[in-house]
């Protein structure tokens, strides 16, 4: 059975604890990073943890992925999201990888600050996977041994400034403003038997109570095992690092079809991007000050439940 862990602050002190039925059982010890926590606390020991408890409502949430950890992301990794992003899923033969700045990591209930310069702020619910072990040489990860590499799962919202990301072709800049990476509330630690149920996880995102995104992890194009295999041939990975696996369709962003993109490519650069900005300005789905975004990931039976992430959008003051 999975086990939800909370990173929190209580009486001025950062702590970790096991969540059960609205209460938190603190874990003894100081663990300043996700890596330190995972290295010193086994899944088995945490399942046996007993002792005095706190009410979950009485603690301050912190991100279960700390800002020292790498924040790796997959782009356009659900078929319908590829289509709405102007891509042909049948022609795409590569796994799109990018990173977000570690400083954008924020607690699950943080206000998300839309900078003054950003007009088109978008949401992207994603399943995040937190690594269990260091990987410093190429490895082959399979469905059978995935549990040796992944400790657990988190909710990620990959907030994106589309008017920076798209015209400037800058994923990193457009997605890395401070507060643009809320994570949690829980780090859901998984037992080996739980990994077979990752495909059952359902993602749902609402804005002001209205559903914008809804899909199943079963519809990922490039799964965790093949992605970790590919990444291991490129870079080092470390305990506690985060892989965010892509978002379903339903984003605010509207991109023309491949055919229209080919026509737009014939236009002067200034005209092309003016057209893009005009199209986006007509999209009411982009986030405004005061909007409330809620993200949920769970199996239909609730056996794996990553909790609820709730963010209020705040426009940066002049």
mmCIF file of N, CA, C and O in Angstrom, residues 218-274:
data_model
loop_
_atom_site.group_PDB
_atom_site.id
_atom_site.type_symbol
_atom_site.label_atom_id
_atom_site.label_comp_id
_atom_site.label_asym_id
_atom_site.label_seq_id
_atom_site.Cartn_x
_atom_site.Cartn_y
_atom_site.Cartn_z
ATOM 1 N N UNK A 218 -2.474 6.366 -18.229
ATOM 2 C CA UNK A 218 -2.388 5.318 -19.251
ATOM 3 C C UNK A 218 -2.151 5.898 -20.636
ATOM 4 O O UNK A 218 -1.679 5.192 -21.533
ATOM 5 N N UNK A 219 -2.456 7.181 -20.828
ATOM 6 C CA UNK A 219 -2.329 7.800 -22.146
ATOM 7 C C UNK A 219 -1.012 8.533 -22.355
ATOM 8 O O UNK A 219 -0.866 9.266 -23.339
ATOM 9 N N UNK A 220 -0.038 8.333 -21.458
ATOM 10 C CA UNK A 220 1.296 8.858 -21.706
ATOM 11 C C UNK A 220 1.870 8.236 -22.979
ATOM 12 O O UNK A 220 1.700 7.042 -23.227
ATOM 13 N N UNK A 221 2.583 9.034 -23.758
ATOM 14 C CA UNK A 221 3.219 8.527 -24.971
ATOM 15 C C UNK A 221 4.560 7.879 -24.628
ATOM 16 O O UNK A 221 4.832 6.742 -25.010
ATOM 17 N N UNK A 222 5.408 8.607 -23.911
ATOM 18 C CA UNK A 222 6.682 8.061 -23.438
ATOM 19 C C UNK A 222 6.570 7.844 -21.931
ATOM 20 O O UNK A 222 6.460 8.796 -21.161
ATOM 21 N N UNK A 223 6.585 6.572 -21.514
ATOM 22 C CA UNK A 223 6.387 6.231 -20.112
ATOM 23 C C UNK A 223 7.632 6.461 -19.277
ATOM 24 O O UNK A 223 8.722 6.718 -19.788
ATOM 25 N N UNK A 224 7.479 6.354 -17.950
ATOM 26 C CA UNK A 224 8.603 6.605 -17.042
ATOM 27 C C UNK A 224 9.815 5.720 -17.299
ATOM 28 O O UNK A 224 10.952 6.196 -17.260
ATOM 29 N N UNK A 225 9.600 4.441 -17.565
ATOM 30 C CA UNK A 225 10.735 3.527 -17.723
ATOM 31 C C UNK A 225 11.587 3.908 -18.932
ATOM 32 O O UNK A 225 12.818 4.030 -18.824
ATOM 33 N N UNK A 226 10.964 4.106 -20.076
ATOM 34 C CA UNK A 226 11.763 4.438 -21.263
ATOM 35 C C UNK A 226 12.370 5.834 -21.153
ATOM 36 O O UNK A 226 13.476 6.087 -21.658
ATOM 37 N N UNK A 227 11.680 6.743 -20.459
ATOM 38 C CA UNK A 227 12.221 8.095 -20.302
ATOM 39 C C UNK A 227 13.449 8.090 -19.400
ATOM 40 O O UNK A 227 14.464 8.733 -19.703
ATOM 41 N N UNK A 228 13.385 7.369 -18.283
ATOM 42 C CA UNK A 228 14.542 7.292 -17.391
ATOM 43 C C UNK A 228 15.709 6.575 -18.075
ATOM 44 O O UNK A 228 16.873 6.944 -17.878
ATOM 45 N N UNK A 229 15.405 5.583 -18.884
ATOM 46 C CA UNK A 229 16.458 4.915 -19.650
ATOM 47 C C UNK A 229 17.149 5.914 -20.565
ATOM 48 O O UNK A 229 18.387 5.982 -20.622
ATOM 49 N N UNK A 230 16.369 6.699 -21.286
ATOM 50 C CA UNK A 230 16.943 7.690 -22.201
ATOM 51 C C UNK A 230 17.750 8.735 -21.448
ATOM 52 O O UNK A 230 18.879 9.068 -21.832
ATOM 53 N N UNK A 231 17.191 9.267 -20.370
ATOM 54 C CA UNK A 231 17.887 10.308 -19.611
ATOM 55 C C UNK A 231 19.199 9.800 -19.023
ATOM 56 O O UNK A 231 20.174 10.539 -18.933
ATOM 57 N N UNK A 232 19.226 8.529 -18.619
ATOM 58 C CA UNK A 232 20.443 7.978 -18.018
ATOM 59 C C UNK A 232 21.598 7.951 -19.006
ATOM 60 O O UNK A 232 22.764 7.922 -18.608
ATOM 61 N N UNK A 233 21.299 7.953 -20.290
ATOM 62 C CA UNK A 233 22.343 7.996 -21.299
ATOM 63 C C UNK A 233 22.815 9.399 -21.610
ATOM 64 O O UNK A 233 23.743 9.582 -22.411
ATOM 65 N N UNK A 234 22.198 10.403 -20.959
ATOM 66 C CA UNK A 234 22.517 11.801 -21.227
ATOM 67 C C UNK A 234 23.140 12.478 -20.016
ATOM 68 O O UNK A 234 24.128 13.204 -20.138
ATOM 69 N N UNK A 235 22.599 12.230 -18.827
ATOM 70 C CA UNK A 235 22.983 13.017 -17.660
ATOM 71 C C UNK A 235 22.921 12.176 -16.391
ATOM 72 O O UNK A 235 22.344 11.085 -16.372
ATOM 73 N N UNK A 236 23.484 12.726 -15.328
ATOM 74 C CA UNK A 236 23.395 12.112 -14.009
ATOM 75 C C UNK A 236 22.076 12.499 -13.355
ATOM 76 O O UNK A 236 21.594 13.630 -13.486
ATOM 77 N N UNK A 237 21.508 11.552 -12.629
ATOM 78 C CA UNK A 237 20.286 11.754 -11.860
ATOM 79 C C UNK A 237 20.568 11.374 -10.418
ATOM 80 O O UNK A 237 21.399 10.488 -10.162
ATOM 81 N N UNK A 238 19.849 11.992 -9.465
ATOM 82 C CA UNK A 238 20.167 11.779 -8.061
ATOM 83 C C UNK A 238 18.913 11.552 -7.230
ATOM 84 O O UNK A 238 17.814 11.968 -7.604
ATOM 85 N N UNK A 239 19.104 10.894 -6.109
ATOM 86 C CA UNK A 239 18.006 10.636 -5.179
ATOM 87 C C UNK A 239 17.262 11.944 -4.894
ATOM 88 O O UNK A 239 17.876 12.969 -4.577
ATOM 89 N N UNK A 240 15.937 11.916 -5.021
ATOM 90 C CA UNK A 240 15.119 13.086 -4.747
ATOM 91 C C UNK A 240 14.853 13.976 -5.936
ATOM 92 O O UNK A 240 14.019 14.884 -5.860
ATOM 93 N N UNK A 241 15.547 13.751 -7.064
ATOM 94 C CA UNK A 241 15.274 14.541 -8.268
ATOM 95 C C UNK A 241 13.864 14.258 -8.777
ATOM 96 O O UNK A 241 13.286 13.184 -8.526
ATOM 97 N N UNK A 242 13.326 15.211 -9.525
ATOM 98 C CA UNK A 242 11.941 15.149 -9.978
ATOM 99 C C UNK A 242 11.869 15.038 -11.499
ATOM 100 O O UNK A 242 12.500 15.813 -12.214
ATOM 101 N N UNK A 243 11.069 14.076 -11.977
ATOM 102 C CA UNK A 243 10.712 13.979 -13.393
ATOM 103 C C UNK A 243 9.218 14.243 -13.506
ATOM 104 O O UNK A 243 8.404 13.473 -13.001
ATOM 105 N N UNK A 244 8.865 15.342 -14.174
ATOM 106 C CA UNK A 244 7.464 15.680 -14.406
ATOM 107 C C UNK A 244 7.098 15.197 -15.804
ATOM 108 O O UNK A 244 7.761 15.543 -16.785
ATOM 109 N N UNK A 245 6.025 14.393 -15.902
ATOM 110 C CA UNK A 245 5.852 13.522 -17.065
ATOM 111 C C UNK A 245 4.966 14.071 -18.178
ATOM 112 O O UNK A 245 4.636 13.345 -19.118
ATOM 113 N N UNK A 246 4.596 15.347 -18.118
ATOM 114 C CA UNK A 246 3.805 15.914 -19.202
ATOM 115 C C UNK A 246 2.363 16.153 -18.788
ATOM 116 O O UNK A 246 1.876 15.613 -17.800
ATOM 117 N N UNK A 247 1.679 16.973 -19.579
ATOM 118 C CA UNK A 247 0.311 17.387 -19.227
ATOM 119 C C UNK A 247 -0.690 16.937 -20.283
ATOM 120 O O UNK A 247 -0.360 16.825 -21.470
ATOM 121 N N UNK A 248 -1.937 16.681 -19.879
ATOM 122 C CA UNK A 248 -2.984 16.342 -20.846
ATOM 123 C C UNK A 248 -3.442 17.556 -21.652
ATOM 124 O O UNK A 248 -3.003 18.687 -21.423
ATOM 125 N N UNK A 249 -4.380 17.318 -22.542
ATOM 126 C CA UNK A 249 -4.978 18.407 -23.309
ATOM 127 C C UNK A 249 -5.845 19.267 -22.394
ATOM 128 O O UNK A 249 -6.144 18.897 -21.261
ATOM 129 N N UNK A 250 -6.224 20.428 -22.905
ATOM 130 C CA UNK A 250 -7.092 21.328 -22.146
ATOM 131 C C UNK A 250 -6.427 22.594 -21.682
ATOM 132 O O UNK A 250 -7.031 23.387 -20.949
ATOM 133 N N UNK A 251 -5.169 22.814 -22.081
ATOM 134 C CA UNK A 251 -4.470 24.045 -21.700
ATOM 135 C C UNK A 251 -5.110 25.252 -22.400
ATOM 136 O O UNK A 251 -5.850 25.112 -23.364
ATOM 137 N N UNK A 252 -4.780 26.435 -21.890
ATOM 138 C CA UNK A 252 -5.279 27.662 -22.510
ATOM 139 C C UNK A 252 -4.631 27.929 -23.860
ATOM 140 O O UNK A 252 -5.239 28.524 -24.748
ATOM 141 N N UNK A 253 -3.391 27.490 -24.017
ATOM 142 C CA UNK A 253 -2.629 27.757 -25.239
ATOM 143 C C UNK A 253 -3.348 27.240 -26.480
ATOM 144 O O UNK A 253 -3.845 26.118 -26.514
ATOM 145 N N UNK A 254 -3.370 28.062 -27.511
ATOM 146 C CA UNK A 254 -3.908 27.668 -28.809
ATOM 147 C C UNK A 254 -2.831 27.874 -29.863
ATOM 148 O O UNK A 254 -2.345 29.000 -30.040
ATOM 149 N N UNK A 255 -2.445 26.784 -30.520
ATOM 150 C CA UNK A 255 -1.426 26.858 -31.566
ATOM 151 C C UNK A 255 -2.030 26.333 -32.863
ATOM 152 O O UNK A 255 -2.751 25.326 -32.862
ATOM 153 N N UNK A 256 -1.757 26.981 -33.996
ATOM 154 C CA UNK A 256 -2.313 26.529 -35.272
ATOM 155 C C UNK A 256 -1.855 25.110 -35.624
ATOM 156 O O UNK A 256 -0.838 24.621 -35.135
ATOM 157 N N UNK A 257 -2.596 24.495 -36.501
ATOM 158 C CA UNK A 257 -2.254 23.163 -36.998
ATOM 159 C C UNK A 257 -0.921 23.206 -37.734
ATOM 160 O O UNK A 257 -0.447 24.284 -38.126
ATOM 161 N N UNK A 258 -0.280 22.038 -37.943
ATOM 162 C CA UNK A 258 0.979 22.024 -38.698
ATOM 163 C C UNK A 258 0.868 22.689 -40.064
ATOM 164 O O UNK A 258 1.796 23.391 -40.494
ATOM 165 N N UNK A 259 -0.254 22.497 -40.734
ATOM 166 C CA UNK A 259 -0.424 23.112 -42.060
ATOM 167 C C UNK A 259 -0.427 24.639 -41.958
ATOM 168 O O UNK A 259 0.219 25.344 -42.750
ATOM 169 N N UNK A 260 -1.145 25.163 -40.975
ATOM 170 C CA UNK A 260 -1.187 26.620 -40.798
ATOM 171 C C UNK A 260 0.165 27.150 -40.328
ATOM 172 O O UNK A 260 0.538 28.283 -40.663
ATOM 173 N N UNK A 261 0.877 26.344 -39.558
ATOM 174 C CA UNK A 261 2.213 26.771 -39.143
ATOM 175 C C UNK A 261 3.134 26.913 -40.346
ATOM 176 O O UNK A 261 3.973 27.828 -40.391
ATOM 177 N N UNK A 262 2.990 26.024 -41.316
ATOM 178 C CA UNK A 262 3.832 26.114 -42.516
ATOM 179 C C UNK A 262 3.525 27.388 -43.301
ATOM 180 O O UNK A 262 4.426 28.030 -43.855
ATOM 181 N N UNK A 263 2.237 27.757 -43.311
ATOM 182 C CA UNK A 263 1.865 29.008 -43.988
ATOM 183 C C UNK A 263 2.418 30.199 -43.217
ATOM 184 O O UNK A 263 2.978 31.142 -43.806
ATOM 185 N N UNK A 264 2.290 30.168 -41.890
ATOM 186 C CA UNK A 264 2.775 31.271 -41.061
ATOM 187 C C UNK A 264 4.283 31.444 -41.184
ATOM 188 O O UNK A 264 4.804 32.561 -41.067
ATOM 189 N N UNK A 265 4.986 30.311 -41.425
ATOM 190 C CA UNK A 265 6.443 30.383 -41.543
ATOM 191 C C UNK A 265 6.885 31.232 -42.739
ATOM 192 O O UNK A 265 8.029 31.699 -42.788
ATOM 193 N N UNK A 266 5.975 31.447 -43.701
ATOM 194 C CA UNK A 266 6.303 32.257 -44.861
ATOM 195 C C UNK A 266 6.188 33.751 -44.573
ATOM 196 O O UNK A 266 6.650 34.573 -45.365
ATOM 197 N N UNK A 267 5.570 34.078 -43.437
ATOM 198 C CA UNK A 267 5.381 35.481 -43.089
ATOM 199 C C UNK A 267 6.645 36.053 -42.455
ATOM 200 O O UNK A 267 7.459 35.312 -41.889
ATOM 201 N N UNK A 268 6.823 37.352 -42.502
ATOM 202 C CA UNK A 268 7.920 37.971 -41.747
ATOM 203 C C UNK A 268 7.760 37.660 -40.263
ATOM 204 O O UNK A 268 6.633 37.497 -39.758
ATOM 205 N N UNK A 269 8.865 37.582 -39.544
ATOM 206 C CA UNK A 269 8.827 37.212 -38.124
ATOM 207 C C UNK A 269 7.865 38.100 -37.334
ATOM 208 O O UNK A 269 7.069 37.602 -36.537
ATOM 209 N N UNK A 270 7.954 39.400 -37.522
ATOM 210 C CA UNK A 270 7.108 40.305 -36.755
ATOM 211 C C UNK A 270 5.629 40.036 -37.010
ATOM 212 O O UNK A 270 4.811 40.043 -36.084
ATOM 213 N N UNK A 271 5.272 39.766 -38.258
ATOM 214 C CA UNK A 271 3.871 39.505 -38.598
ATOM 215 C C UNK A 271 3.409 38.174 -38.012
ATOM 216 O O UNK A 271 2.274 38.053 -37.530
ATOM 217 N N UNK A 272 4.285 37.185 -38.072
ATOM 218 C CA UNK A 272 3.930 35.867 -37.538
ATOM 219 C C UNK A 272 3.613 35.935 -36.055
ATOM 220 O O UNK A 272 2.601 35.393 -35.592
ATOM 221 N N UNK A 273 4.472 36.619 -35.300
ATOM 222 C CA UNK A 273 4.259 36.645 -33.848
ATOM 223 C C UNK A 273 3.155 37.613 -33.457
ATOM 224 O O UNK A 273 2.498 37.415 -32.432
ATOM 225 N N UNK A 274 2.909 38.633 -34.261
ATOM 226 C CA UNK A 274 1.754 39.484 -34.006
ATOM 227 C C UNK A 274 0.470 38.680 -34.144
ATOM 228 O O UNK A 274 -0.468 38.822 -33.344
#
